[in-house]
Amino acid sequence: MSHSGSRAKSAPITRDEVERAALFDMDGTLVDTNYFHAVSWWEAFRQAGHTVPMADIHRCIGMGSDHLLERLLGEDRDRNEDDAISNAHKALYGAYGPALAPLDGAADLLRAVAARGFRVVLATSADSKELAVMRAALDADDVIADATSKDDVSASKPAPDLVAQALDRAGVGPDRAVFVGDTVWDIKAAAKAGVPCVALLSGGISRAELEEAGAAAVHRDPRDVLASLDSSTVWR
């Protein structure tokens, strides 16, 4: 007897029938914000009496603010200043909100992976207010299934908590997901969560550093990832 409308119980479930997830960082990956953050942190440090080279700040973008302060000001800093510096950064960065723009191909990439059966979930070290501003700039909420920010976890990147939370929101295991980011901190967080990371050069980190950190693939920007979807084994 034919059972064309149903699967025989003994037949294995194929890979394509299992839900997959595409997890995306936001800053520097989908929205062109990294240098706004670097300038804002530089000014926040200056206002607090600290001289921190902008190049050093740039290399820490993608970390949670707690990790960034630790790395740039050291363990022996006056921790009572941390909140004031972070709040100054938020206020300074917030002024750039109207200027935020998506990176080339960002919304098209989200729609393309969604059309291929991936559940799209955002995972960002930004807070919920910054996430909302970036989502508005991106204008792709029609294909974004869920999003998580630093407000949802106790530890920020490079800890794996955000990626793990995104996996939970997506309802898949790490073997069924791909993470897309732009910094070594994204790659480290994804690796700790057991998820391969596709890295982009759009955040200003070199290909060599991204590859050394363990990126599964490195692309120029979202448009370049979009062009690779049908040929890259990462998305199969």
PDB file of C-alpha atoms in Angstrom:
ATOM      1  CA  MET A   1       0.000   0.000   0.000  1.00  0.00           C
ATOM      2  CA  SER A   2       1.235   3.449  -0.851  1.00  0.00           C
ATOM      3  CA  HIS A   3       1.710   6.008   1.923  1.00  0.00           C
ATOM      4  CA  SER A   4       2.564   8.990  -0.264  1.00  0.00           C
ATOM      5  CA  GLY A   5       1.086  11.466   2.205  1.00  0.00           C
ATOM      6  CA  SER A   6       3.072  10.316   5.241  1.00  0.00           C
ATOM      7  CA  ARG A   7       6.520   9.083   6.239  1.00  0.00           C
ATOM      8  CA  ALA A   8       7.005   5.432   7.146  1.00  0.00           C
ATOM      9  CA  LYS A   9       7.977   5.127  10.811  1.00  0.00           C
ATOM     10  CA  SER A  10      11.191   3.309  10.002  1.00  0.00           C
ATOM     11  CA  ALA A  11      12.464   5.908   7.517  1.00  0.00           C
ATOM     12  CA  PRO A  12      15.140   8.254   8.869  1.00  0.00           C
ATOM     13  CA  ILE A  13      14.463  11.964   9.160  1.00  0.00           C
ATOM     14  CA  THR A  14      16.623  13.823   6.676  1.00  0.00           C
ATOM     15  CA  ARG A  15      18.762  16.826   7.546  1.00  0.00           C
ATOM     16  CA  ASP A  16      16.589  19.202   5.528  1.00  0.00           C
ATOM     17  CA  GLU A  17      13.478  18.236   7.497  1.00  0.00           C
ATOM     18  CA  VAL A  18      15.017  19.301  10.796  1.00  0.00           C
ATOM     19  CA  GLU A  19      14.664  22.968  11.720  1.00  0.00           C
ATOM     20  CA  ARG A  20      17.877  24.925  11.299  1.00  0.00           C
ATOM     21  CA  ALA A  21      18.861  28.276  12.746  1.00  0.00           C
ATOM     22  CA  ALA A  22      20.912  31.218  11.533  1.00  0.00           C
ATOM     23  CA  LEU A  23      22.101  33.290  14.474  1.00  0.00           C
ATOM     24  CA  PHE A  24      23.308  36.809  13.761  1.00  0.00           C
ATOM     25  CA  ASP A  25      25.349  39.340  15.668  1.00  0.00           C
ATOM     26  CA  MET A  26      24.209  42.900  14.935  1.00  0.00           C
ATOM     27  CA  ASP A  27      26.963  45.493  15.476  1.00  0.00           C
ATOM     28  CA  GLY A  28      29.379  45.381  12.536  1.00  0.00           C
ATOM     29  CA  THR A  29      27.669  42.298  11.111  1.00  0.00           C
ATOM     30  CA  LEU A  30      24.273  43.542   9.968  1.00  0.00           C
ATOM     31  CA  VAL A  31      24.457  47.230  10.911  1.00  0.00           C
ATOM     32  CA  ASP A  32      27.486  49.493  10.349  1.00  0.00           C
ATOM     33  CA  THR A  33      28.043  50.633  13.939  1.00  0.00           C
ATOM     34  CA  ASN A  34      31.484  49.552  15.109  1.00  0.00           C
ATOM     35  CA  TYR A  35      33.268  52.838  14.533  1.00  0.00           C
ATOM     36  CA  PHE A  36      30.450  54.816  16.163  1.00  0.00           C
ATOM     37  CA  HIS A  37      30.999  52.617  19.206  1.00  0.00           C
ATOM     38  CA  ALA A  38      34.765  53.162  19.120  1.00  0.00           C
ATOM     39  CA  VAL A  39      34.414  56.951  18.996  1.00  0.00           C
ATOM     40  CA  SER A  40      31.782  56.913  21.747  1.00  0.00           C
ATOM     41  CA  TRP A  41      33.905  54.766  24.062  1.00  0.00           C
ATOM     42  CA  TRP A  42      36.949  56.972  23.362  1.00  0.00           C
ATOM     43  CA  GLU A  43      35.027  60.084  24.387  1.00  0.00           C
ATOM     44  CA  ALA A  44      33.516  58.366  27.432  1.00  0.00           C
ATOM     45  CA  PHE A  45      37.000  57.374  28.589  1.00  0.00           C
ATOM     46  CA  ARG A  46      38.302  60.894  27.927  1.00  0.00           C
ATOM     47  CA  GLN A  47      35.520  62.431  30.005  1.00  0.00           C
ATOM     48  CA  ALA A  48      36.491  60.112  32.877  1.00  0.00           C
ATOM     49  CA  GLY A  49      40.141  61.163  32.611  1.00  0.00           C
ATOM     50  CA  HIS A  50      41.457  58.107  30.748  1.00  0.00           C
ATOM     51  CA  THR A  51      43.495  58.206  27.559  1.00  0.00           C
ATOM     52  CA  VAL A  52      42.761  55.031  25.614  1.00  0.00           C
ATOM     53  CA  PRO A  53      43.903  54.693  21.977  1.00  0.00           C
ATOM     54  CA  MET A  54      40.978  54.322  19.629  1.00  0.00           C
ATOM     55  CA  ALA A  55      42.699  51.417  17.869  1.00  0.00           C
ATOM     56  CA  ASP A  56      42.693  49.487  21.155  1.00  0.00           C
ATOM     57  CA  ILE A  57      39.037  50.298  21.689  1.00  0.00           C
ATOM     58  CA  HIS A  58      38.142  49.123  18.197  1.00  0.00           C
ATOM     59  CA  ARG A  59      39.675  45.715  18.844  1.00  0.00           C
ATOM     60  CA  CYS A  60      37.416  45.282  21.871  1.00  0.00           C
ATOM     61  CA  ILE A  61      34.178  46.169  20.113  1.00  0.00           C
ATOM     62  CA  GLY A  62      31.946  43.102  20.186  1.00  0.00           C
ATOM     63  CA  MET A  63      32.725  42.352  23.815  1.00  0.00           C
ATOM     64  CA  GLY A  64      30.217  43.141  26.489  1.00  0.00           C
ATOM     65  CA  SER A  65      30.958  46.455  28.202  1.00  0.00           C
ATOM     66  CA  ASP A  66      32.125  44.697  31.376  1.00  0.00           C
ATOM     67  CA  HIS A  67      34.763  42.754  29.456  1.00  0.00           C
ATOM     68  CA  LEU A  68      35.721  45.833  27.443  1.00  0.00           C
ATOM     69  CA  LEU A  69      36.351  47.926  30.565  1.00  0.00           C
ATOM     70  CA  GLU A  70      38.354  45.125  32.147  1.00  0.00           C
ATOM     71  CA  ARG A  71      40.530  44.724  29.082  1.00  0.00           C
ATOM     72  CA  LEU A  72      41.135  48.422  28.419  1.00  0.00           C
ATOM     73  CA  LEU A  73      41.418  49.816  31.965  1.00  0.00           C
ATOM     74  CA  GLY A  74      42.737  46.758  33.794  1.00  0.00           C
ATOM     75  CA  GLU A  75      41.823  44.925  36.957  1.00  0.00           C
ATOM     76  CA  ASP A  76      43.280  47.606  39.238  1.00  0.00           C
ATOM     77  CA  ARG A  77      41.016  50.371  37.903  1.00  0.00           C
ATOM     78  CA  ASP A  78      38.523  52.228  40.082  1.00  0.00           C
ATOM     79  CA  ARG A  79      35.485  50.038  39.452  1.00  0.00           C
ATOM     80  CA  ASN A  80      33.241  52.725  40.919  1.00  0.00           C
ATOM     81  CA  GLU A  81      33.717  54.538  37.603  1.00  0.00           C
ATOM     82  CA  ASP A  82      32.458  51.653  35.476  1.00  0.00           C
ATOM     83  CA  ASP A  83      28.782  52.570  35.462  1.00  0.00           C
ATOM     84  CA  ALA A  84      29.471  56.236  34.739  1.00  0.00           C
ATOM     85  CA  ILE A  85      31.754  55.373  31.815  1.00  0.00           C
ATOM     86  CA  SER A  86      29.266  52.860  30.403  1.00  0.00           C
ATOM     87  CA  ASN A  87      26.405  55.323  30.746  1.00  0.00           C
ATOM     88  CA  ALA A  88      28.455  58.028  29.024  1.00  0.00           C
ATOM     89  CA  HIS A  89      29.147  55.626  26.169  1.00  0.00           C
ATOM     90  CA  LYS A  90      25.434  54.838  25.843  1.00  0.00           C
ATOM     91  CA  ALA A  91      24.516  58.528  25.742  1.00  0.00           C
ATOM     92  CA  LEU A  92      27.228  59.397  23.216  1.00  0.00           C
ATOM     93  CA  TYR A  93      26.457  56.405  21.013  1.00  0.00           C
ATOM     94  CA  GLY A  94      22.735  57.114  21.210  1.00  0.00           C
ATOM     95  CA  ALA A  95      23.267  60.380  19.363  1.00  0.00           C
ATOM     96  CA  TYR A  96      24.247  58.368  16.278  1.00  0.00           C
ATOM     97  CA  GLY A  97      20.919  56.524  16.192  1.00  0.00           C
ATOM     98  CA  PRO A  98      19.443  58.452  13.239  1.00  0.00           C
ATOM     99  CA  ALA A  99      22.621  57.801  11.217  1.00  0.00           C
ATOM    100  CA  LEU A 100      22.678  54.019  11.643  1.00  0.00           C
ATOM    101  CA  ALA A 101      22.477  52.088   8.392  1.00  0.00           C
ATOM    102  CA  PRO A 102      22.464  48.395   7.511  1.00  0.00           C
ATOM    103  CA  LEU A 103      25.499  46.915   5.810  1.00  0.00           C
ATOM    104  CA  ASP A 104      25.163  46.067   2.138  1.00  0.00           C
ATOM    105  CA  GLY A 105      22.975  43.029   1.643  1.00  0.00           C
ATOM    106  CA  ALA A 106      22.110  42.571   5.321  1.00  0.00           C
ATOM    107  CA  ALA A 107      18.319  42.405   4.993  1.00  0.00           C
ATOM    108  CA  ASP A 108      18.601  40.412   1.750  1.00  0.00           C
ATOM    109  CA  LEU A 109      20.809  37.872   3.532  1.00  0.00           C
ATOM    110  CA  LEU A 110      18.308  37.391   6.355  1.00  0.00           C
ATOM    111  CA  ARG A 111      15.480  36.883   3.901  1.00  0.00           C
ATOM    112  CA  ALA A 112      17.528  34.456   1.818  1.00  0.00           C
ATOM    113  CA  VAL A 113      18.501  32.223   4.739  1.00  0.00           C
ATOM    114  CA  ALA A 114      14.917  32.318   6.045  1.00  0.00           C
ATOM    115  CA  ALA A 115      13.713  31.208   2.622  1.00  0.00           C
ATOM    116  CA  ARG A 116      16.141  28.287   2.847  1.00  0.00           C
ATOM    117  CA  GLY A 117      14.489  27.045   6.023  1.00  0.00           C
ATOM    118  CA  PHE A 118      16.663  28.693   8.656  1.00  0.00           C
ATOM    119  CA  ARG A 119      15.048  30.264  11.694  1.00  0.00           C
ATOM    120  CA  VAL A 120      16.643  33.709  12.023  1.00  0.00           C
ATOM    121  CA  VAL A 121      17.566  34.799  15.562  1.00  0.00           C
ATOM    122  CA  LEU A 122      19.586  37.874  16.533  1.00  0.00           C
ATOM    123  CA  ALA A 123      22.194  37.610  19.316  1.00  0.00           C
ATOM    124  CA  THR A 124      23.848  40.877  20.272  1.00  0.00           C
ATOM    125  CA  SER A 125      25.961  42.267  23.096  1.00  0.00           C
ATOM    126  CA  ALA A 126      23.959  45.483  22.776  1.00  0.00           C
ATOM    127  CA  ASP A 127      21.213  46.227  25.264  1.00  0.00           C
ATOM    128  CA  SER A 128      17.551  45.977  24.346  1.00  0.00           C
ATOM    129  CA  LYS A 129      17.204  49.684  23.489  1.00  0.00           C
ATOM    130  CA  GLU A 130      20.204  49.610  21.132  1.00  0.00           C
ATOM    131  CA  LEU A 131      18.879  46.392  19.612  1.00  0.00           C
ATOM    132  CA  ALA A 132      15.550  48.074  18.870  1.00  0.00           C
ATOM    133  CA  VAL A 133      17.280  50.964  17.083  1.00  0.00           C
ATOM    134  CA  MET A 134      19.373  48.569  14.992  1.00  0.00           C
ATOM    135  CA  ARG A 135      16.347  46.458  14.108  1.00  0.00           C
ATOM    136  CA  ALA A 136      14.561  49.573  12.902  1.00  0.00           C
ATOM    137  CA  ALA A 137      17.552  50.480  10.730  1.00  0.00           C
ATOM    138  CA  LEU A 138      17.762  46.925   9.375  1.00  0.00           C
ATOM    139  CA  ASP A 139      14.050  46.764   8.516  1.00  0.00           C
ATOM    140  CA  ALA A 140      13.844  42.974   8.250  1.00  0.00           C
ATOM    141  CA  ASP A 141      11.509  42.073  11.110  1.00  0.00           C
ATOM    142  CA  ASP A 142       9.350  40.079   8.695  1.00  0.00           C
ATOM    143  CA  VAL A 143      11.928  37.262   8.765  1.00  0.00           C
ATOM    144  CA  ILE A 144      13.410  37.652  12.264  1.00  0.00           C
ATOM    145  CA  ALA A 145      11.950  34.924  14.461  1.00  0.00           C
ATOM    146  CA  ASP A 146      13.453  36.138  17.734  1.00  0.00           C
ATOM    147  CA  ALA A 147      16.255  38.182  19.259  1.00  0.00           C
ATOM    148  CA  THR A 148      18.338  38.172  22.418  1.00  0.00           C
ATOM    149  CA  SER A 149      20.501  40.905  23.913  1.00  0.00           C
ATOM    150  CA  LYS A 150      22.865  41.333  26.828  1.00  0.00           C
ATOM    151  CA  ASP A 151      19.817  42.107  28.987  1.00  0.00           C
ATOM    152  CA  ASP A 152      18.780  38.451  28.675  1.00  0.00           C
ATOM    153  CA  VAL A 153      21.982  36.829  29.949  1.00  0.00           C
ATOM    154  CA  SER A 154      24.335  37.056  32.918  1.00  0.00           C
ATOM    155  CA  ALA A 155      27.582  36.975  30.909  1.00  0.00           C
ATOM    156  CA  SER A 156      28.329  38.729  27.616  1.00  0.00           C
ATOM    157  CA  LYS A 157      30.605  37.791  24.717  1.00  0.00           C
ATOM    158  CA  PRO A 158      33.119  36.205  24.576  1.00  0.00           C
ATOM    159  CA  ALA A 159      31.171  34.036  27.047  1.00  0.00           C
ATOM    160  CA  PRO A 160      28.833  31.657  25.182  1.00  0.00           C
ATOM    161  CA  ASP A 161      25.668  32.722  27.022  1.00  0.00           C
ATOM    162  CA  LEU A 162      24.209  34.868  24.225  1.00  0.00           C
ATOM    163  CA  VAL A 163      24.753  32.165  21.622  1.00  0.00           C
ATOM    164  CA  ALA A 164      23.299  29.517  23.928  1.00  0.00           C
ATOM    165  CA  GLN A 165      20.284  31.741  24.589  1.00  0.00           C
ATOM    166  CA  ALA A 166      19.821  32.289  20.852  1.00  0.00           C
ATOM    167  CA  LEU A 167      19.917  28.520  20.307  1.00  0.00           C
ATOM    168  CA  ASP A 168      17.249  28.108  22.959  1.00  0.00           C
ATOM    169  CA  ARG A 169      15.096  30.784  21.302  1.00  0.00           C
ATOM    170  CA  ALA A 170      15.583  29.040  17.955  1.00  0.00           C
ATOM    171  CA  GLY A 171      14.717  25.649  19.418  1.00  0.00           C
ATOM    172  CA  VAL A 172      17.671  23.830  17.861  1.00  0.00           C
ATOM    173  CA  GLY A 173      20.903  22.228  18.991  1.00  0.00           C
ATOM    174  CA  PRO A 174      24.329  23.654  18.108  1.00  0.00           C
ATOM    175  CA  ASP A 175      24.766  21.133  15.302  1.00  0.00           C
ATOM    176  CA  ARG A 176      21.765  22.645  13.548  1.00  0.00           C
ATOM    177  CA  ALA A 177      22.913  26.280  13.678  1.00  0.00           C
ATOM    178  CA  VAL A 178      25.301  28.762  12.086  1.00  0.00           C
ATOM    179  CA  PHE A 179      26.431  31.950  13.790  1.00  0.00           C
ATOM    180  CA  VAL A 180      27.400  35.038  11.768  1.00  0.00           C
ATOM    181  CA  GLY A 181      29.594  37.677  13.408  1.00  0.00           C
ATOM    182  CA  ASP A 182      32.414  40.099  12.748  1.00  0.00           C
ATOM    183  CA  THR A 183      34.844  39.874  15.671  1.00  0.00           C
ATOM    184  CA  VAL A 184      37.074  37.303  17.330  1.00  0.00           C
ATOM    185  CA  TRP A 185      34.750  37.603  20.352  1.00  0.00           C
ATOM    186  CA  ASP A 186      31.838  36.373  18.239  1.00  0.00           C
ATOM    187  CA  ILE A 187      33.912  33.426  17.046  1.00  0.00           C
ATOM    188  CA  LYS A 188      35.040  32.545  20.579  1.00  0.00           C
ATOM    189  CA  ALA A 189      31.504  32.768  21.960  1.00  0.00           C
ATOM    190  CA  ALA A 190      30.123  30.607  19.152  1.00  0.00           C
ATOM    191  CA  ALA A 191      32.906  28.038  19.557  1.00  0.00           C
ATOM    192  CA  LYS A 192      32.220  27.711  23.284  1.00  0.00           C
ATOM    193  CA  ALA A 193      28.571  27.064  22.416  1.00  0.00           C
ATOM    194  CA  GLY A 194      29.556  24.489  19.779  1.00  0.00           C
ATOM    195  CA  VAL A 195      28.310  26.533  16.806  1.00  0.00           C
ATOM    196  CA  PRO A 196      30.378  27.244  13.656  1.00  0.00           C
ATOM    197  CA  CYS A 197      30.899  30.947  13.002  1.00  0.00           C
ATOM    198  CA  VAL A 198      30.910  32.661   9.636  1.00  0.00           C
ATOM    199  CA  ALA A 199      32.913  35.869  10.082  1.00  0.00           C
ATOM    200  CA  LEU A 200      32.699  39.154   8.223  1.00  0.00           C
ATOM    201  CA  LEU A 201      35.379  41.747   7.525  1.00  0.00           C
ATOM    202  CA  SER A 202      32.802  44.535   7.851  1.00  0.00           C
ATOM    203  CA  GLY A 203      33.654  45.061  11.509  1.00  0.00           C
ATOM    204  CA  GLY A 204      37.234  46.035  10.703  1.00  0.00           C
ATOM    205  CA  ILE A 205      39.034  42.901  11.940  1.00  0.00           C
ATOM    206  CA  SER A 206      41.510  41.289   9.562  1.00  0.00           C
ATOM    207  CA  ARG A 207      40.910  38.021   7.746  1.00  0.00           C
ATOM    208  CA  ALA A 208      44.019  36.505   9.333  1.00  0.00           C
ATOM    209  CA  GLU A 209      42.795  37.236  12.860  1.00  0.00           C
ATOM    210  CA  LEU A 210      39.321  35.899  12.151  1.00  0.00           C
ATOM    211  CA  GLU A 211      40.711  32.727  10.610  1.00  0.00           C
ATOM    212  CA  GLU A 212      43.158  32.256  13.482  1.00  0.00           C
ATOM    213  CA  ALA A 213      40.279  32.585  15.945  1.00  0.00           C
ATOM    214  CA  GLY A 214      38.559  29.672  14.194  1.00  0.00           C
ATOM    215  CA  ALA A 215      36.078  31.145  11.729  1.00  0.00           C
ATOM    216  CA  ALA A 216      34.426  28.494   9.562  1.00  0.00           C
ATOM    217  CA  ALA A 217      34.480  30.969   6.661  1.00  0.00           C
ATOM    218  CA  VAL A 218      35.356  34.640   6.191  1.00  0.00           C
ATOM    219  CA  HIS A 219      33.460  37.001   3.893  1.00  0.00           C
ATOM    220  CA  ARG A 220      33.709  40.679   3.085  1.00  0.00           C
ATOM    221  CA  ASP A 221      30.166  41.623   4.113  1.00  0.00           C
ATOM    222  CA  PRO A 222      26.576  40.296   4.174  1.00  0.00           C
ATOM    223  CA  ARG A 223      26.301  40.632   0.405  1.00  0.00           C
ATOM    224  CA  ASP A 224      29.321  38.344   0.016  1.00  0.00           C
ATOM    225  CA  VAL A 225      27.768  35.761   2.343  1.00  0.00           C
ATOM    226  CA  LEU A 226      24.562  35.933   0.312  1.00  0.00           C
ATOM    227  CA  ALA A 227      26.483  35.132  -2.860  1.00  0.00           C
ATOM    228  CA  SER A 228      28.015  32.053  -1.179  1.00  0.00           C
ATOM    229  CA  LEU A 229      24.868  30.439   0.219  1.00  0.00           C
ATOM    230  CA  ASP A 230      24.459  27.874  -2.542  1.00  0.00           C
ATOM    231  CA  SER A 231      28.138  26.931  -2.720  1.00  0.00           C
ATOM    232  CA  SER A 232      29.288  26.960   0.919  1.00  0.00           C
ATOM    233  CA  THR A 233      29.083  23.736   2.923  1.00  0.00           C
ATOM    234  CA  VAL A 234      28.479  25.804   6.070  1.00  0.00           C
ATOM    235  CA  TRP A 235      24.889  26.453   4.978  1.00  0.00           C
ATOM    236  CA  ARG A 236      24.047  22.857   3.984  1.00  0.00           C
TER     237      ARG A 236
END
